Every structure is written in structure tokens, then in C-alpha cells.
PDB file of C-alpha atoms and ligand atoms in Angstrom:
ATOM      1  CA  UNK A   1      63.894 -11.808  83.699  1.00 54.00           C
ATOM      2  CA  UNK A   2      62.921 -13.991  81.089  1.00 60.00           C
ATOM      3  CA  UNK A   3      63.248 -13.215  76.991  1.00 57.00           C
ATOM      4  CA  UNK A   4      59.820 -12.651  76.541  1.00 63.00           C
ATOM      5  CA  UNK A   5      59.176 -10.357  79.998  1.00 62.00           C
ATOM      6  CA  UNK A   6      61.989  -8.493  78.598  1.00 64.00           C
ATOM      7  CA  UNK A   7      60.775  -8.206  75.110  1.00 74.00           C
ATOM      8  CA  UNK A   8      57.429  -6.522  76.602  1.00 74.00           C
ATOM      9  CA  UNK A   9      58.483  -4.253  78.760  1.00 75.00           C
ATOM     10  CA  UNK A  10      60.395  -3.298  75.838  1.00 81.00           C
ATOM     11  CA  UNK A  11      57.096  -2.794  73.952  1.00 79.00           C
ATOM     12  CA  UNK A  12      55.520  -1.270  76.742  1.00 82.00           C
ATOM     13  CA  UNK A  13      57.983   1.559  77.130  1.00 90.00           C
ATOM     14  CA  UNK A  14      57.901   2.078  73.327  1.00 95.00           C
ATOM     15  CA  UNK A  15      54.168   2.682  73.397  1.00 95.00           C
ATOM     16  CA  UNK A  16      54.305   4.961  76.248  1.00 96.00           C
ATOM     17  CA  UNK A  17      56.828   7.309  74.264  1.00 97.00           C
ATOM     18  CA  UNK A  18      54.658   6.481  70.971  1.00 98.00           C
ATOM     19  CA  UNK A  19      51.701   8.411  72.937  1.00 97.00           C
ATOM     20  CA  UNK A  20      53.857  11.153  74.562  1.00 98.00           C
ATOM     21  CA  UNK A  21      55.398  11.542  71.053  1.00 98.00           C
ATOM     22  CA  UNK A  22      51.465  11.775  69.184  1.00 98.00           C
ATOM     23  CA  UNK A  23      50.275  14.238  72.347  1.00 98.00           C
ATOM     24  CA  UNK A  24      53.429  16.611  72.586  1.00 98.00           C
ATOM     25  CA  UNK A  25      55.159  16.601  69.237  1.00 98.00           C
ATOM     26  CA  UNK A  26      51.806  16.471  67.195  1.00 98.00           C
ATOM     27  CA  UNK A  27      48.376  17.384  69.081  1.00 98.00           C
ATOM     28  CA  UNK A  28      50.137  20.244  70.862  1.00 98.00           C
ATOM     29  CA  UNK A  29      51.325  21.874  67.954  1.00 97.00           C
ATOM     30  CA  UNK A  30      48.217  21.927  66.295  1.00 97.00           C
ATOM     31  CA  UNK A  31      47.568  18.558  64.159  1.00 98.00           C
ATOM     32  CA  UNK A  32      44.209  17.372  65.180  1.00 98.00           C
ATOM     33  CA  UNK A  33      42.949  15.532  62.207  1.00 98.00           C
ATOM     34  CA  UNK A  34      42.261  11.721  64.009  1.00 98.00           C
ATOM     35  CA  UNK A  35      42.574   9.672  60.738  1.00 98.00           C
ATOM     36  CA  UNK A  36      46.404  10.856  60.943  1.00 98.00           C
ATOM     37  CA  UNK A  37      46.906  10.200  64.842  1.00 98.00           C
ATOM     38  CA  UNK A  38      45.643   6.940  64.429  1.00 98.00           C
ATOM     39  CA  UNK A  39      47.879   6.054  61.969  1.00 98.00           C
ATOM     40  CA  UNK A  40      50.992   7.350  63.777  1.00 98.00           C
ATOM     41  CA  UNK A  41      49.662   5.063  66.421  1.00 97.00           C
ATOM     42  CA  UNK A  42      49.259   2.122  64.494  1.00 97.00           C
ATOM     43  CA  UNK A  43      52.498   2.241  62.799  1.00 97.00           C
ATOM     44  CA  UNK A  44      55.236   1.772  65.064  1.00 97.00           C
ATOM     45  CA  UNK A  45      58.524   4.321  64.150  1.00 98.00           C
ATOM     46  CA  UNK A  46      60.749   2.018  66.140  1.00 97.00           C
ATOM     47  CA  UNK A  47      60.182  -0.498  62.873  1.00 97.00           C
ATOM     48  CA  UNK A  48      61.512   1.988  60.449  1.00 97.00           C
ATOM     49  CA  UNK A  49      65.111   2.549  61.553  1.00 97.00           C
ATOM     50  CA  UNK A  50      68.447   0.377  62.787  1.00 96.00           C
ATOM     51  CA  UNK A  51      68.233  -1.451  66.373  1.00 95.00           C
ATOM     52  CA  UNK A  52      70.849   0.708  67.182  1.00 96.00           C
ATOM     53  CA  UNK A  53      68.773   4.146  66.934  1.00 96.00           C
ATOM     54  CA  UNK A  54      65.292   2.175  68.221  1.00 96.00           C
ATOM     55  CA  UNK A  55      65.360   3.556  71.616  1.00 95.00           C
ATOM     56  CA  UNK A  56      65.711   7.264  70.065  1.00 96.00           C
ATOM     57  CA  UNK A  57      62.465   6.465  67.637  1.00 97.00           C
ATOM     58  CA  UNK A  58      60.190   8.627  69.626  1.00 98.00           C
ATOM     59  CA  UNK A  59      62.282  11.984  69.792  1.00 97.00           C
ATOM     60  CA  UNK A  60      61.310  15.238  68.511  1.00 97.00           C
ATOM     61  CA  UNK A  61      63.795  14.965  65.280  1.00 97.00           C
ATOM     62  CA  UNK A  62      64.825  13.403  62.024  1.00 96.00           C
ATOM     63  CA  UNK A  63      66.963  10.142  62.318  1.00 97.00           C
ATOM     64  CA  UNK A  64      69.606   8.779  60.129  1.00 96.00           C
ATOM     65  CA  UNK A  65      68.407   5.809  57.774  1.00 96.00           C
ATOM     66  CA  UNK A  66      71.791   5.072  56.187  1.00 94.00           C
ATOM     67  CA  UNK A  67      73.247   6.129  52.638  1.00 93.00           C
ATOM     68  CA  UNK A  68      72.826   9.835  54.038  1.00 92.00           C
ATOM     69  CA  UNK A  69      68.939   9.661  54.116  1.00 95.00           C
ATOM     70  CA  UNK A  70      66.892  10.209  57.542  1.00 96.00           C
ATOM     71  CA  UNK A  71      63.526   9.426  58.276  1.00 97.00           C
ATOM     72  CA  UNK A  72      61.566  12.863  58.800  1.00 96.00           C
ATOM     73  CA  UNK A  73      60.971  13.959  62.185  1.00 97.00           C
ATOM     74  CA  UNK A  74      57.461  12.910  63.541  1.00 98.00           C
ATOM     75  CA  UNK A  75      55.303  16.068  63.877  1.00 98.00           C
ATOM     76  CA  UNK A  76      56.068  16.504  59.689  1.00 98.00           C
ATOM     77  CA  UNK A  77      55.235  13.282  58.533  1.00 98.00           C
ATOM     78  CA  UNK A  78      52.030  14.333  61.102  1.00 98.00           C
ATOM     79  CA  UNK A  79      51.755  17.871  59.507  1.00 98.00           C
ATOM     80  CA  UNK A  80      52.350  16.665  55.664  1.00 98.00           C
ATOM     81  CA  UNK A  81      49.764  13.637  56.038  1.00 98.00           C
ATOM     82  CA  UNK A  82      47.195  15.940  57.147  1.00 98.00           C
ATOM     83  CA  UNK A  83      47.656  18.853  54.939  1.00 98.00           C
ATOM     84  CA  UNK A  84      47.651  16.230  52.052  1.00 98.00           C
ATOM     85  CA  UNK A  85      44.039  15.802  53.001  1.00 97.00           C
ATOM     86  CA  UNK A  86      44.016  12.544  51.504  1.00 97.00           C
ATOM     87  CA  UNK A  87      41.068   9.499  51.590  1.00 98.00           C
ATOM     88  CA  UNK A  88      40.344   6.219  50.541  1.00 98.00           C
ATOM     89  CA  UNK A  89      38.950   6.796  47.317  1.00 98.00           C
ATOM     90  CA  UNK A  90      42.870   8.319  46.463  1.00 98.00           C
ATOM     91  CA  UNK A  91      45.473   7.568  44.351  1.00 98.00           C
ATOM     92  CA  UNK A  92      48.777   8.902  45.890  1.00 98.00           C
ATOM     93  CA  UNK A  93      52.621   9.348  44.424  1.00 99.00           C
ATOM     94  CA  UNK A  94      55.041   9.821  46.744  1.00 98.00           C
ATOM     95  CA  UNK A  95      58.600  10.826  46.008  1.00 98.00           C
ATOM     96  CA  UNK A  96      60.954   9.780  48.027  1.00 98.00           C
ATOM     97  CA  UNK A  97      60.267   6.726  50.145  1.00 98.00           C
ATOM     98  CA  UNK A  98      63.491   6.256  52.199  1.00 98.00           C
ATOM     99  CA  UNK A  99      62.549   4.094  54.654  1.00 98.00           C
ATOM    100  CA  UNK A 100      59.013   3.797  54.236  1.00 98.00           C
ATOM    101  CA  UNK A 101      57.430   5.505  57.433  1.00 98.00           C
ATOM    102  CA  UNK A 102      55.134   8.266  55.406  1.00 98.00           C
ATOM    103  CA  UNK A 103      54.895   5.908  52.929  1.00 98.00           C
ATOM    104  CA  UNK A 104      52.964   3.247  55.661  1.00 98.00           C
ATOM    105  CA  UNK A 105      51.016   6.443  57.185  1.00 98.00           C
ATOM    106  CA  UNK A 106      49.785   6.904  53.445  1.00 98.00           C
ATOM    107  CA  UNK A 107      49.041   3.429  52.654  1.00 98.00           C
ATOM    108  CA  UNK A 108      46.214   3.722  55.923  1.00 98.00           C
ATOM    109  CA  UNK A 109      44.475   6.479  54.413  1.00 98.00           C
ATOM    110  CA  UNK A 110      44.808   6.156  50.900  1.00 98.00           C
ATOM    111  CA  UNK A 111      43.307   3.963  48.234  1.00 98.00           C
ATOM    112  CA  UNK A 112      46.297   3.405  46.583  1.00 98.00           C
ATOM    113  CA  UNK A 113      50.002   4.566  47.092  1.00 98.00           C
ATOM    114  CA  UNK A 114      52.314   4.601  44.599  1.00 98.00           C
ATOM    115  CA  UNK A 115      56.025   5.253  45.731  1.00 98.00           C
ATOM    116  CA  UNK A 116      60.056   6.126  44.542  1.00 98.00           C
ATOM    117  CA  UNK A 117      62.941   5.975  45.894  1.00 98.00           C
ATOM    118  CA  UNK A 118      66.255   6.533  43.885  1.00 98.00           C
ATOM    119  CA  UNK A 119      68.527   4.303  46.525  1.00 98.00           C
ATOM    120  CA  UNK A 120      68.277   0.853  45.804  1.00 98.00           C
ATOM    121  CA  UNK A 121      69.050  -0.866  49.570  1.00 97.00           C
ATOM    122  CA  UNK A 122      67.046   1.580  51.148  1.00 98.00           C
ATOM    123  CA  UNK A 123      63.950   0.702  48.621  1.00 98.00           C
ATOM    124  CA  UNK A 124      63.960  -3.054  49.019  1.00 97.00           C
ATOM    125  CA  UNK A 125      64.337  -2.297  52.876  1.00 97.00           C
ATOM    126  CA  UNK A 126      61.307  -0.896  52.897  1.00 98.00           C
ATOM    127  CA  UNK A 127      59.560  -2.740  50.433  1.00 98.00           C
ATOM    128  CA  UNK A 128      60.168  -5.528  52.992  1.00 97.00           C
ATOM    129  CA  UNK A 129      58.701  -3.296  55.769  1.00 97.00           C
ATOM    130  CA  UNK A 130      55.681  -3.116  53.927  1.00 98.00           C
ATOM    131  CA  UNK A 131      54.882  -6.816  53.997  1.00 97.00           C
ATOM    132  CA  UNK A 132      55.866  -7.077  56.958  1.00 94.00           C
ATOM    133  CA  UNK A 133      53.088  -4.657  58.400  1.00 93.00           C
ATOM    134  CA  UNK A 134      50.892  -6.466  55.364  1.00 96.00           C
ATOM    135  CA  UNK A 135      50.297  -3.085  53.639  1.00 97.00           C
ATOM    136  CA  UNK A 136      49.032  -4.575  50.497  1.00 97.00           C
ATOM    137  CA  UNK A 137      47.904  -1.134  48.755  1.00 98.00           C
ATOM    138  CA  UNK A 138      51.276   0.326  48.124  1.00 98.00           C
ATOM    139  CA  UNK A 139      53.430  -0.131  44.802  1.00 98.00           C
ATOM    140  CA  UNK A 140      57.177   0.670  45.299  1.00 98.00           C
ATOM    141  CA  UNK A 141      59.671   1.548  42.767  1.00 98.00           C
ATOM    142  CA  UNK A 142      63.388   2.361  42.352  1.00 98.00           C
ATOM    143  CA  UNK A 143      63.809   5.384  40.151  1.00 98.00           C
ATOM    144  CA  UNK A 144      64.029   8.487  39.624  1.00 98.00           C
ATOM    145  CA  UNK A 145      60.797  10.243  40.950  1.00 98.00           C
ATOM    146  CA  UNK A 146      61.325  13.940  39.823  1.00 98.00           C
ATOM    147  CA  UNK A 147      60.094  12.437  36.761  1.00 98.00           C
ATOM    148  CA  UNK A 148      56.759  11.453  38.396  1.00 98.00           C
ATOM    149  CA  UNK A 149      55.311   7.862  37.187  1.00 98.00           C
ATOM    150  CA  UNK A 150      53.811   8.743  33.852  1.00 98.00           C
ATOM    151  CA  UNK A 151      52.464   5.249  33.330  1.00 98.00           C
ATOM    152  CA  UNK A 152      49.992   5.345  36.696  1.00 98.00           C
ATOM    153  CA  UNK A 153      49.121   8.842  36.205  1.00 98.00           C
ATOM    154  CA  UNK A 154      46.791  11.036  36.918  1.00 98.00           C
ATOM    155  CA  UNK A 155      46.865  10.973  41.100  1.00 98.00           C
ATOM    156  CA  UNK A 156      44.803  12.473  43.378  1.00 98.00           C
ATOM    157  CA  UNK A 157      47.739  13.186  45.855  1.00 98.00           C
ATOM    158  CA  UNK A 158      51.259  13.492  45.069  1.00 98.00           C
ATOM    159  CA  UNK A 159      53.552  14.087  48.441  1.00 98.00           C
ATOM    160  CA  UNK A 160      57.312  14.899  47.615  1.00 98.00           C
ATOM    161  CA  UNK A 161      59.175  13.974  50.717  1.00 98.00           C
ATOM    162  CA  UNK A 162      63.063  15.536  49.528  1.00 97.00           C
ATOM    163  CA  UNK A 163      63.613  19.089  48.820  1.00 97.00           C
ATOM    164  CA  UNK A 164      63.154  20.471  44.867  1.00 97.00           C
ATOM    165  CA  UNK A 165      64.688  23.550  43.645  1.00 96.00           C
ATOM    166  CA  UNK A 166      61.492  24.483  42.391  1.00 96.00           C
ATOM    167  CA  UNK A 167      57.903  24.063  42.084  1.00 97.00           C
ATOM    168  CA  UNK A 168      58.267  20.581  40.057  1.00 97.00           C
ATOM    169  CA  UNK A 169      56.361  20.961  36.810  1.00 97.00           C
ATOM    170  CA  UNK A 170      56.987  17.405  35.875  1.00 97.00           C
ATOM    171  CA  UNK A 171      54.558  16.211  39.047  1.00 98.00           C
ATOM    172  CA  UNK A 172      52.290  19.065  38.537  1.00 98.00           C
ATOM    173  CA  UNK A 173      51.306  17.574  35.190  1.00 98.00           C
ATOM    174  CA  UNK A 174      50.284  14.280  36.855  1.00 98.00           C
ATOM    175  CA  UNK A 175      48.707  15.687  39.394  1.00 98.00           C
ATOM    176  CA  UNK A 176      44.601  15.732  38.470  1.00 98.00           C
ATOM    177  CA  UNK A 177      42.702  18.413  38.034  1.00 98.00           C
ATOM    178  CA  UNK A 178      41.543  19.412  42.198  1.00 98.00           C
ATOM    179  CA  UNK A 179      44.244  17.444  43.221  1.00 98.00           C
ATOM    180  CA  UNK A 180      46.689  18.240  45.918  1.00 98.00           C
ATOM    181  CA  UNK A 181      50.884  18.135  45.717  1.00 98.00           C
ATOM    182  CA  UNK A 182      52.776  18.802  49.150  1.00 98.00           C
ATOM    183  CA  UNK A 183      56.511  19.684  48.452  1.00 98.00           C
ATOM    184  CA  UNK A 184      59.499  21.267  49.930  1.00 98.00           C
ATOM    185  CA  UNK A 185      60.941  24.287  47.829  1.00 97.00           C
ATOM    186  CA  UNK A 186      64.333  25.528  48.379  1.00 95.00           C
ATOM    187  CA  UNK A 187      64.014  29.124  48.359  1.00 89.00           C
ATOM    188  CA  UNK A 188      67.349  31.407  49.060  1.00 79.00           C
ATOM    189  CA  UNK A 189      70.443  29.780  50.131  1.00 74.00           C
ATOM    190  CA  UNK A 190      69.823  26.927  52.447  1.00 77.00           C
ATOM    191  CA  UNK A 191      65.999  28.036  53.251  1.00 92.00           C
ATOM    192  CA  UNK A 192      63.413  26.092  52.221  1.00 96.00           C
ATOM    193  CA  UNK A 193      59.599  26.479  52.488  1.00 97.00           C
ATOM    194  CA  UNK A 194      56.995  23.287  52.314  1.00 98.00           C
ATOM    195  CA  UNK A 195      53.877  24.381  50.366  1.00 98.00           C
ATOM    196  CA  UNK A 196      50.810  23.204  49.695  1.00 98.00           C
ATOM    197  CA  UNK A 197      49.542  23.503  45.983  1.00 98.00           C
ATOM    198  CA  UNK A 198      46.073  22.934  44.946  1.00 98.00           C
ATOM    199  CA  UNK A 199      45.353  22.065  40.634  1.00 98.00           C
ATOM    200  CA  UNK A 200      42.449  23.693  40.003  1.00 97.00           C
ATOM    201  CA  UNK A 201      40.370  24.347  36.569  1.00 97.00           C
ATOM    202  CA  UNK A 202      41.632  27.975  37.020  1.00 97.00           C
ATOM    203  CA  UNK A 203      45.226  27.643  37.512  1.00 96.00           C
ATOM    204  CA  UNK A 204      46.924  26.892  40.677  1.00 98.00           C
ATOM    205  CA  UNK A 205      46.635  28.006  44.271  1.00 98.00           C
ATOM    206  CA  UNK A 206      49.898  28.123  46.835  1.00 98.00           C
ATOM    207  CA  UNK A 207      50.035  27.968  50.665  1.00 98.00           C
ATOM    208  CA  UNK A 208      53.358  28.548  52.354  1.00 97.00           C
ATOM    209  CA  UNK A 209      52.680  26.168  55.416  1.00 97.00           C
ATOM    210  CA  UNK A 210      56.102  27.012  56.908  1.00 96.00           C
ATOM    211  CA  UNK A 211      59.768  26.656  57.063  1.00 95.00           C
ATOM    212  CA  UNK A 212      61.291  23.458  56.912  1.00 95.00           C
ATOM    213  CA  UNK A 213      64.900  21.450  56.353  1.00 94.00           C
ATOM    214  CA  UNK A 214      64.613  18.212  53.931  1.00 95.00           C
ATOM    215  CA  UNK A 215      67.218  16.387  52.174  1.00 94.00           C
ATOM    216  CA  UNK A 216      67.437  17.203  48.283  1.00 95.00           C
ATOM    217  CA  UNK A 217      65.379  16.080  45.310  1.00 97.00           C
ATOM    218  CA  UNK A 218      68.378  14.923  42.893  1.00 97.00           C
ATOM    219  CA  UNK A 219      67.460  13.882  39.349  1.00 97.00           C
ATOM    220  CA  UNK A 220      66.538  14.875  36.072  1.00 96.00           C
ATOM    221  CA  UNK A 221      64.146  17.587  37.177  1.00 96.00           C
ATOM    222  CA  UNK A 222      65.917  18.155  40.744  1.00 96.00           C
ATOM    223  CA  UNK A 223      69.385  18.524  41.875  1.00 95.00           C
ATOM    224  CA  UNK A 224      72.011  17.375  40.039  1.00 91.00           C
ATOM    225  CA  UNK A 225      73.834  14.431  41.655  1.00 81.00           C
ATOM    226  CA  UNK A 226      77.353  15.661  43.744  1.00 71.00           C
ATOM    227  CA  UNK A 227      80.258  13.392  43.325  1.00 52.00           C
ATOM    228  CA  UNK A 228      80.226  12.586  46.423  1.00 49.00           C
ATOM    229  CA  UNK A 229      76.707  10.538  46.295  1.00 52.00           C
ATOM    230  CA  UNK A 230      77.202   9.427  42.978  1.00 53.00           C
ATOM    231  CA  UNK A 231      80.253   7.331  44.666  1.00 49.00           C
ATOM    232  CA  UNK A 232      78.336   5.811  47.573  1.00 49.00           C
ATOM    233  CA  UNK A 233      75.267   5.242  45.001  1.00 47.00           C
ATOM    234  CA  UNK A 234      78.367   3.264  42.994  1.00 42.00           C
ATOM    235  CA  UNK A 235      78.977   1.047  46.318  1.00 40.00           C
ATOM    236  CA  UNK A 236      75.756   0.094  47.495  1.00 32.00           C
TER     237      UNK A 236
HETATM  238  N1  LIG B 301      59.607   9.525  53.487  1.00 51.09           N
HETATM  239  C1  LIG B 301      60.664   9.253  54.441  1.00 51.09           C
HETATM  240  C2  LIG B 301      60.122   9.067  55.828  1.00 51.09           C
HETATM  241  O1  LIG B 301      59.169   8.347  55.983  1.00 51.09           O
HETATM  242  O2  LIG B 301      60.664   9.590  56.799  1.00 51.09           O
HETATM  243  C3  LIG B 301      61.734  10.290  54.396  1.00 51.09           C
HETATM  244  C4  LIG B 301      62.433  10.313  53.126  1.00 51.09           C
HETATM  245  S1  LIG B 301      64.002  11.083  53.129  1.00 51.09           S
HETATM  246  C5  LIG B 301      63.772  12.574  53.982  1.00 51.09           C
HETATM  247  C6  LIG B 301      64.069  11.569  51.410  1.00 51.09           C
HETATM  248  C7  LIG B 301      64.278  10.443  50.455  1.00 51.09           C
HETATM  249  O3  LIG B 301      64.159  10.948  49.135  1.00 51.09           O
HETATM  250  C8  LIG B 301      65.652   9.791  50.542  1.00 51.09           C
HETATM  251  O4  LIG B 301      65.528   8.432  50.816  1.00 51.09           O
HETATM  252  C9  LIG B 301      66.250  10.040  49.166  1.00 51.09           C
HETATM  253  O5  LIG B 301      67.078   8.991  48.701  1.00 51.09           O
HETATM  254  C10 LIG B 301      65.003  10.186  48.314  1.00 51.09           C
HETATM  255  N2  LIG B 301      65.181  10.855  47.021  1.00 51.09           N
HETATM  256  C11 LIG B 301      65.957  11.921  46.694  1.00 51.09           C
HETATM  257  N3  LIG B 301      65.846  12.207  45.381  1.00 51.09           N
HETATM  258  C12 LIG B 301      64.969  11.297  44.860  1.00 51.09           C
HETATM  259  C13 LIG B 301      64.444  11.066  43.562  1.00 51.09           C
HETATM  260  N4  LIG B 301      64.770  11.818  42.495  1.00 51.09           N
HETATM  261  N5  LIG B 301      63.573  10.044  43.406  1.00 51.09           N
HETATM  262  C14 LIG B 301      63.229   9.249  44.442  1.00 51.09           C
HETATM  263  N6  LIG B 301      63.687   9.421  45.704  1.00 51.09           N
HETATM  264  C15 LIG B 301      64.545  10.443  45.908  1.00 51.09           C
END
């Protein structure tokens, strides 16, 4: 078998999970909204993690990115896109951009996404990932995001993509007025629910949309940084 033979049949079997992935782990369990599924069609989740976990890029479940991160687990990225309800005509933040997979999802349905990622190696990784697709409408940065991104504010959409001990005021003020924020809130010990909160003129309305297990928001408005990560942060 020759290189290239080898090198599509690799593709082939890739695309065939890609579509088993989209019909079981997403259609099935109830997200239907076909601006997402073609966007977790066109962008490939084999691209977003080491060669070494490439032939596991289709399974149900989170996958390690390095530095203690994962990529999220298909059906949310699926669930959070479409509860985001996002368009063209939107300006997104997103907090949290680990390897860049949402982040790519975003950049085909919104205007513009702005994103933050407090790890440095796993930002420029993904920065790179984005030109490498040629997503030209995203803006990355390596901060702090539970302080938002004052300077580019107000958004339409803000999507928080690690876990924040509570509703996260700072974002809330950026968000504008009839915009949407989609967060994970830890709740009691090691529970954490992923709601849905709408800015309106009135004050603000909150859907629980379910249980769900995120790594942590850590920074000025989020967790505090453990020793342990602050060590690692000091090697990479
Ligand atoms: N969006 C990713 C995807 O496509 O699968 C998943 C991101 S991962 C679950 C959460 C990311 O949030 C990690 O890369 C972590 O370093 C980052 N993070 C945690 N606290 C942060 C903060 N204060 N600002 C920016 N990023 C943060």
C-alpha cells in the first residue's frame, strides 16, 4: 500500500466515525439545529488533539489536550453551540479556548469570535489551528478570561467553556443587553450545572440545561490557582 492509499483510507475511516459520531452522540440526543451539524462536519476533531489520541477523536467523551486541559466531549460542544443560538451578525467571547475545537465551531457561525485561554502552549497551538483551517474571524488571546475583554466589549454571545464558582458578574456586564452567556456553575460539592442566561431590559432569565463535569475557571473572578498548576504553568 502506498503513502497516499494509506493516508485516505485513513481519512475515509475518520469521516465514517465523524458521521456516526454527529448521528448517535448528537442528532439522537436531541440537537437538531443544522447550522451546528454542519459545522461539526466541517471541522474535523481528529485536528484538535495529539496523533497519539487521533484514532479515539470520534468517541463519546472528553480527551486530554495536555497541561491537564481536555477538549469537551462532542455532543456538548454540539449542545452549547446550539443553545448559544448564535449568527453571523454576532460578536462572541469565549473563555477558555484550550485547544480550539468550540472555538472553530464558533468562528462558522459567528461574525466575530473573540477568545482566552490562560495556558500559553496550548493558546499558540491553537492559534496555529486556526490558520491552518483559514478561520480568519477569530481573535485569540492569552489571559485571564474571568475578567472578560473589556476593551472589545459589549458581545452578543459570551460562551464560558471551564467551570465558575458562580454566575460570573464580570462577563455578565459585557454581555449586551438580549444577549446570551452559556456557563458551567459549580453548585454543591463536585456538581455542576451548565445554564443558559439571557440579559434582558428587565433583569435576567436562567435555564438549568443540565448536569455537566468541566474543568475549573481559575482567575481573578474564578478559582484560585492550586499549587499544583501554578508549578506546571511555571514549566511550560
Ligand atoms: N473549548 C475547548 C474545546 O474546544 O474542547 C475546551 C476547553 S477546556 C474544557 C477549558 C479551558 O479553559 C482550558 O484550556 C483551561 O486552561 C481554560 N481556562 C481555565 N481558566 C481560564 C481563564 N481564567 N481564562 C482563560 N482560560 C481558562
Amino acid at each position: 500500500m502506498t503513502a497516499s492509499s494509506s493516508s485516505n483510507q485513513q481519512k475515509g475511516s475518520y469521516s465514517i466515525a465523524r458521521k456516526r459520531m454527529i448521528q448517535e452522540q448528537i442528532v439522537d440526543r436531541g440537537v437538531r439545529d443544522q447550522a451546528v451539524l454542519a459545522a461539526m462536519q466541517k471541522i474535523h476533531r481528529h485536528d484538535f488533539v495529539d496523533d497519539a489520541l487521533k484514532a479515539q477523536a470520534y468517541r463519546d467523551a472528553p480527551l486530554n489536550i495536555g497541561e491537564g486541559q481536555t477538549i469537551s466531549q462532542p455532543y456538548i460542544v454540539a449542545l452549547m453551540t446550539q443553545s448559544l443560538k448564535t449568527n453571523k451578525d454576532h460578536k462572541v467571547l469565549e473563555i477558555g479556548t484550550g485547544c480550539g475545537f468550540q472555538t472553530s465551531i464558533l468562528s462558522e457561525l459567528a461574525g466575530k469570535v473573540y477568545t482566552i485561554e490562560r495556558i500559553r502552549g496550548l493558546g499558540l497551538q491553537a492559534r496555529k489551528r486556526f490558520k491552518d483551517y483559514g478561520l480568519r474571524n477569530i481573535v485569540m488571546r492569552v489571559g485571564d478570561g474571568s475578567k472578560g475583554w473589556e476593551e472589545a466589549a459589549p458581545f452578543d454571545r459570551i460562551i464560558v467553556t471551564c467551570a465558575s464558582p458562580k454566575v460570573p458578574e464580570r462577563l455578565l456586564e459585557q454581555l449586551n443587553i438580549g444577549g446570551v452567556m452559556v456557563v458551567p456553575v459549580s453548585q454543591k460539592e463536585g456538581h455542576q450545572n451548565l445554564l443558559r442566561i439571557t440579559k434582558t431590559k428587565e433583569g435576567l432569565k436562567t435555564e438549568n440545561l443540565g448536569e455537566c463535569h468541566f474543568v475549573k475557571l481559575i482567575g481573578r473572578h474564578g478559582y484560585r490557582q492550586d499549587r499544583e498548576i501554578k508549578r506546571k504553568d511555571s514549566l511550560a
